[in-house]
Coordinates of C-alpha atoms in Angstrom, one line a residue:
X4 CA 24.5 -2.5 -14.4
X5 CA 23.0 0.3 -13.6
X6 CA 20.3 1.1 -10.0
X7 CA 16.8 1.0 -10.8
X8 CA 15.5 5.3 -8.7
X9 CA 12.2 5.2 -7.2
X10 CA 10.8 8.1 -6.3
X11 CA 9.8 7.4 -2.5
X12 CA 6.5 10.6 -2.2
X13 CA 6.2 11.2 1.7
X14 CA 9.7 9.8 2.6
X15 CA 10.1 11.3 5.3
X16 CA 6.8 10.6 7.6
X17 CA 6.8 6.8 9.9
X18 CA 6.9 4.7 7.1
X19 CA 9.1 6.3 4.9
X20 CA 12.0 7.0 7.0
X21 CA 11.1 2.5 7.3
X22 CA 10.7 2.1 3.7
X23 CA 14.5 4.9 2.7
X24 CA 16.3 2.5 5.0
X25 CA 15.0 -1.1 2.8
X26 CA 15.2 1.2 -0.4
X27 CA 19.2 1.5 0.7
X28 CA 19.7 -2.3 1.2
X29 CA 18.4 -3.2 -1.6
X30 CA 20.8 -0.9 -3.6
X31 CA 17.9 1.2 -4.8
X32 CA 18.9 4.9 -5.9
X33 CA 16.6 7.0 -3.9
X34 CA 14.8 9.5 -4.3
X35 CA 12.7 11.5 -2.0
X36 CA 10.2 14.0 -2.7
X37 CA 9.4 16.0 0.2
X38 CA 7.4 18.9 1.5
X39 CA 9.5 20.6 3.6
X40 CA 13.6 19.3 2.9
X41 CA 15.3 20.8 5.6
X42 CA 13.2 18.4 7.7
X43 CA 14.3 14.8 5.1
X44 CA 18.3 15.7 5.2
X45 CA 18.5 12.5 7.7
X46 CA 17.8 10.2 5.2
X47 CA 20.6 10.9 3.2
X48 CA 22.8 9.7 6.1
X49 CA 20.8 6.2 5.7
X50 CA 22.5 5.1 2.4
X51 CA 26.1 5.3 0.7
X52 CA 26.9 9.5 -1.0
X53 CA 24.4 10.3 -3.1
X54 CA 22.3 7.5 -2.9
X55 CA 19.3 9.1 -1.2
X56 CA 18.4 12.6 -2.5
X57 CA 16.6 14.8 -1.7
X58 CA 14.1 16.9 -3.6
X59 CA 11.2 18.6 -2.7
X60 CA 7.9 18.3 -4.3
X61 CA 3.8 18.7 -3.5
X62 CA 2.3 16.3 -3.9
X63 CA -0.9 17.7 -4.5
X64 CA 0.9 20.2 -7.2
X65 CA 0.6 18.1 -10.9
X66 CA 4.0 20.1 -12.3
X67 CA 5.8 19.3 -8.3
X68 CA 5.0 15.2 -9.2
X69 CA 5.7 15.3 -13.4
X70 CA 9.5 17.0 -12.2
X71 CA 10.3 13.8 -9.2
X72 CA 9.5 11.6 -11.6
X73 CA 11.8 12.7 -14.2
X74 CA 13.3 10.1 -15.3
X75 CA 12.6 7.3 -12.4
X76 CA 12.0 4.1 -13.2
X77 CA 9.6 3.0 -10.3
X78 CA 7.1 5.4 -7.8
X79 CA 6.2 5.3 -4.0
X80 CA 3.2 7.0 -2.9
X81 CA 3.2 7.0 1.4
X82 CA 1.1 10.5 1.5
X83 CA -2.6 11.0 3.8
X84 CA -3.2 11.9 6.9
X85 CA -5.3 11.7 9.5
X86 CA -6.2 15.2 10.4
X87 CA -7.2 17.3 7.8
X88 CA -5.6 21.1 7.6
X89 CA -5.9 24.3 5.7
X90 CA -4.9 23.1 2.0
X91 CA -4.4 20.3 3.3
X92 CA -7.4 17.9 2.6
X93 CA -8.3 14.6 2.2
X94 CA -8.9 15.2 -1.0
X95 CA -6.3 16.8 -2.9
X96 CA -4.1 14.5 -0.7
X97 CA -5.5 11.6 -0.8
X98 CA -7.8 11.3 -3.7
X99 CA -6.4 14.6 -6.3
X100 CA -2.3 14.0 -5.3
X101 CA -2.8 9.8 -6.2
X102 CA -4.4 11.0 -9.9
X103 CA -2.2 13.5 -10.4
X104 CA 1.7 10.9 -9.0
X105 CA -0.7 7.8 -12.2
X106 CA -1.7 9.9 -14.5
X107 CA 2.8 11.8 -15.0
X108 CA 4.1 7.9 -14.5
X109 CA 2.1 7.0 -17.2
X110 CA 3.4 10.2 -19.5
X111 CA 6.9 9.1 -17.7
X112 CA 6.6 5.6 -19.2
X113 CA 7.6 4.3 -15.4
X114 CA 7.8 0.8 -14.6
X115 CA 6.0 0.7 -11.4
X116 CA 3.9 2.7 -9.4
X117 CA 2.8 1.4 -5.6
X118 CA -0.3 3.3 -4.5
X119 CA 0.0 2.6 -0.7
X120 CA -3.9 2.7 0.4
X121 CA -4.7 2.1 3.8
X122 CA -7.6 -1.3 5.5
X123 CA -11.0 0.1 4.9
X124 CA -10.8 2.3 1.6
X125 CA -14.4 1.5 0.8
X126 CA -16.2 4.1 -1.4
X127 CA -19.0 4.0 0.4
X128 CA -18.0 4.3 4.0
X129 CA -19.0 7.4 5.7
X130 CA -16.1 8.6 6.4
X131 CA -13.6 10.6 4.2
X132 CA -10.6 9.0 5.1
X133 CA -12.4 5.7 3.7
X134 CA -13.9 7.0 1.3
X135 CA -11.2 9.4 -0.4
X136 CA -8.7 6.6 0.1
X137 CA -11.2 4.4 -2.0
X138 CA -11.2 7.6 -4.6
X139 CA -7.3 7.4 -5.0
X140 CA -6.4 4.0 -5.4
X141 CA -9.5 4.2 -7.8
X142 CA -8.4 6.6 -10.3
X143 CA -4.3 5.2 -9.3
X144 CA -6.2 2.3 -10.9
X145 CA -7.5 4.7 -14.1
X146 CA -4.7 6.5 -15.3
X147 CA -2.3 3.5 -14.6
X148 CA -4.0 0.1 -14.4
X149 CA -0.8 -2.1 -13.6
X150 CA -0.4 0.6 -10.4
X151 CA 0.3 -1.9 -6.5
X152 CA -2.1 -1.1 -4.4
X153 CA -0.7 -1.5 -0.4
X154 CA -3.9 -1.8 2.9
X155 CA -2.0 -1.8 6.3
X156 CA -4.2 -1.8 9.1
X157 CA -2.9 0.3 11.5
X158 CA 1.1 -0.3 11.4
X159 CA 3.1 0.4 14.1
X160 CA 6.3 0.8 15.1
X161 CA 9.4 3.3 17.3
X162 CA 7.2 6.8 15.6
X163 CA 3.9 5.0 15.5
X164 CA 1.9 7.3 15.9
X165 CA -1.4 5.6 17.2
X166 CA 0.9 3.2 20.9
X167 CA 3.2 6.6 21.5
X168 CA 0.1 8.5 21.7
X169 CA -1.9 6.9 24.3
X170 CA 1.4 5.9 26.6
X171 CA 1.8 9.5 26.0
X172 CA -1.9 10.6 27.1
X173 CA -0.6 8.3 30.5
X174 CA 1.2 10.9 31.4
X175 CA -1.0 13.2 31.7
X176 CA -4.8 11.6 31.7
X177 CA -6.5 9.8 34.8
X178 CA -8.2 7.2 32.5
X179 CA -7.9 6.8 28.5
X180 CA -11.2 6.0 27.2
X181 CA -12.7 2.8 25.0
X182 CA -14.9 4.3 22.0
X183 CA -17.3 2.0 21.0
X184 CA -16.6 0.5 24.5
X185 CA -13.4 -0.4 23.0
X186 CA -14.9 -3.4 21.3
X187 CA -12.8 -3.2 17.5
X188 CA -10.7 -5.7 15.7
X189 CA -7.7 -4.2 14.7
X190 CA -4.3 -6.3 12.9
X191 CA -1.6 -4.2 13.6
X192 CA 1.7 -4.5 11.5
X193 CA 4.9 -3.7 11.7
X194 CA 6.5 -0.6 10.0
X195 CA 9.4 -3.3 8.3
X196 CA 7.5 -5.2 7.4
X197 CA 5.2 -3.3 5.2
X198 CA 8.1 -1.3 3.8
X199 CA 9.5 -5.0 3.4
X200 CA 6.5 -6.0 1.4
X201 CA 6.8 -2.7 -1.3
X202 CA 10.2 -3.4 -1.8
X203 CA 9.2 -7.2 -2.6
X204 CA 6.2 -5.8 -4.7
X205 CA 8.6 -3.6 -7.0
X206 CA 10.6 -6.5 -7.3
X207 CA 8.0 -8.9 -8.4
X208 CA 6.7 -7.9 -11.7
X209 CA 3.5 -10.9 -10.6
X210 CA 2.3 -7.6 -8.5
X211 CA 1.2 -5.3 -11.8
X212 CA -2.2 -4.1 -10.8
X213 CA -2.4 -6.5 -7.6
X214 CA -3.5 -5.2 -4.1
X215 CA -2.2 -6.4 -0.6
X216 CA -4.0 -6.1 2.3
X217 CA -1.5 -5.8 5.3
X218 CA -1.3 -6.9 9.1
X219 CA 0.1 -8.1 11.7
X220 CA -0.3 -12.4 13.1
X221 CA -2.8 -11.4 15.3
X222 CA -6.3 -9.9 15.7
X223 CA -6.9 -7.5 18.5
X224 CA -9.9 -5.3 20.2
X225 CA -9.2 -1.7 20.8
X226 CA -8.8 -2.4 24.4
X227 CA -7.1 -5.7 24.6
X228 CA -4.2 -3.3 23.1
X229 CA -4.4 -0.5 25.6
X230 CA -4.1 -3.4 28.4
X231 CA -1.1 -4.4 26.9
X232 CA 0.3 -0.8 26.3
X233 CA 0.0 -0.4 30.1
X234 CA 0.9 -3.6 30.9
X235 CA 4.0 -2.1 29.1
X236 CA 4.9 1.0 30.2
X237 CA 3.6 -0.3 33.6
X238 CA 1.2 1.6 34.5
X239 CA -2.4 1.9 36.1
X240 CA -5.4 3.5 34.3
X241 CA -8.6 3.0 33.8
X242 CA -10.1 2.0 30.3
X243 CA -13.8 4.5 30.0
X244 CA -15.9 2.8 27.5
X245 CA -17.3 5.9 25.7
X246 CA -20.4 5.6 23.6
X247 CA -20.0 6.4 19.4
X248 CA -22.3 9.0 20.0
X249 CA -20.8 10.4 23.4
X250 CA -17.6 10.1 21.5
X251 CA -18.3 12.5 18.5
X252 CA -19.9 15.3 20.7
X253 CA -16.5 15.3 22.7
X254 CA -14.3 15.3 18.9
X255 CA -16.6 18.3 17.7
X256 CA -15.0 20.3 20.5
X257 CA -11.0 18.8 20.0
X258 CA -11.4 19.2 16.4
X259 CA -11.2 23.2 17.7
X260 CA -7.8 22.5 19.3
X261 CA -4.9 22.8 17.2
X262 CA -4.0 19.3 17.3
X263 CA -7.4 17.0 17.7
X264 CA -6.2 14.3 20.1
X265 CA -9.9 12.8 18.7
X266 CA -11.4 13.9 15.3
X267 CA -15.6 13.2 14.2
X268 CA -13.9 11.4 10.9
X269 CA -11.9 9.2 13.2
X270 CA -14.9 7.9 15.3
X271 CA -16.2 6.7 12.7
X272 CA -13.7 5.2 11.7
X273 CA -13.5 2.8 14.9
X274 CA -16.8 2.1 14.3
X275 CA -15.7 -1.3 10.9
X276 CA -13.1 -3.6 12.0
X277 CA -9.7 -3.3 10.6
X278 CA -9.2 -6.6 9.4
X279 CA -7.1 -8.5 6.7
X280 CA -10.1 -10.5 4.6
X281 CA -9.8 -14.1 4.7
X282 CA -10.1 -13.7 0.7
X283 CA -7.6 -11.7 0.1
X284 CA -3.7 -11.3 -0.5
X285 CA -1.4 -10.3 2.5
X286 CA 2.3 -11.1 3.6
X287 CA 1.8 -14.9 3.6
X288 CA 1.5 -14.0 -1.1
X289 CA 4.3 -11.7 -0.8
X290 CA 6.4 -14.8 0.8
X291 CA 6.9 -12.3 4.7
X292 CA 6.1 -13.9 8.3
X293 CA 4.9 -11.3 10.2
X294 CA 6.4 -10.0 12.9
X295 CA 4.2 -10.4 16.1
X296 CA 3.4 -7.1 18.1
X297 CA 5.1 -8.3 21.8
X298 CA 9.0 -7.9 19.8
X299 CA 8.5 -4.1 19.0
X300 CA 6.3 -3.4 21.8
X301 CA 8.6 -3.3 24.6
X302 CA 11.6 -1.3 21.9
X303 CA 10.2 1.4 22.2
X304 CA 7.2 2.1 24.8
X305 CA 10.2 1.9 28.0
X306 CA 10.6 5.5 27.8
X307 CA 6.5 6.5 29.0
X308 CA 7.4 4.1 32.4
X309 CA 7.5 5.4 35.6
X310 CA 10.4 6.8 36.6
X311 CA 12.6 4.2 38.4
X312 CA 10.8 1.4 36.7
X313 CA 12.7 -1.2 34.5

């Protein structure tokens, strides 16, 4: 019996590498659709010879998308950005890209399509990130009604852009900012759990057309997460509350740098809690017990401890 072929857009990213590793264990043939083929070659070592194939693709190019899914049984879209740069805009990657993929998937007769969005996706949000995520979901559903949407909260793991960023900041900053006072509530979810959820979705016909919100077992305030991170790396830094208005002004200046630590759109995102809705389908609906943050954080933050600290 031939193995199923799944095209994964954004396969070389943080979440992508976790998903590829999980799909390999499940016996899939993975077509890793990425912008930079050379930078994604490490994915080939995750599977048997020929199990992971790297193809060049641009989610914002309809012809490129169609070529990447030709002959596949399923597709997963992981493409997303937090900061716009040049032609890599929220509109092109979060909205237009999913629309192109869903339309191509429908034409090609793909059996399954998974669109990874984000908790907080909302057409009425003041954040462009959240609005375009919602637009991508809507356009994907229009073209491919049986698309399964996955909305994770903040995703953590060894290569994450959340805890690693703030831990690295402690090496050069005397204090850490708490945007909006640090009261925003978050429900961090382990990257491995998100990857497992996507695999369960691909294997379960009853998940067609459903939307899943994925979060960890506990809800934390932003302040609590910063305190946990500092305790883990054995560093002391004052946590300084910064009002949203002041943070927006600071972000305006930071946006002028090549790699901004904060943008005005991210400030807008932090004005709303990022937790699983009480009525939403979540990890438990897929038979997955969420991994505690406390079990994973120590495995990759130790490198930020002062020299000699155990």
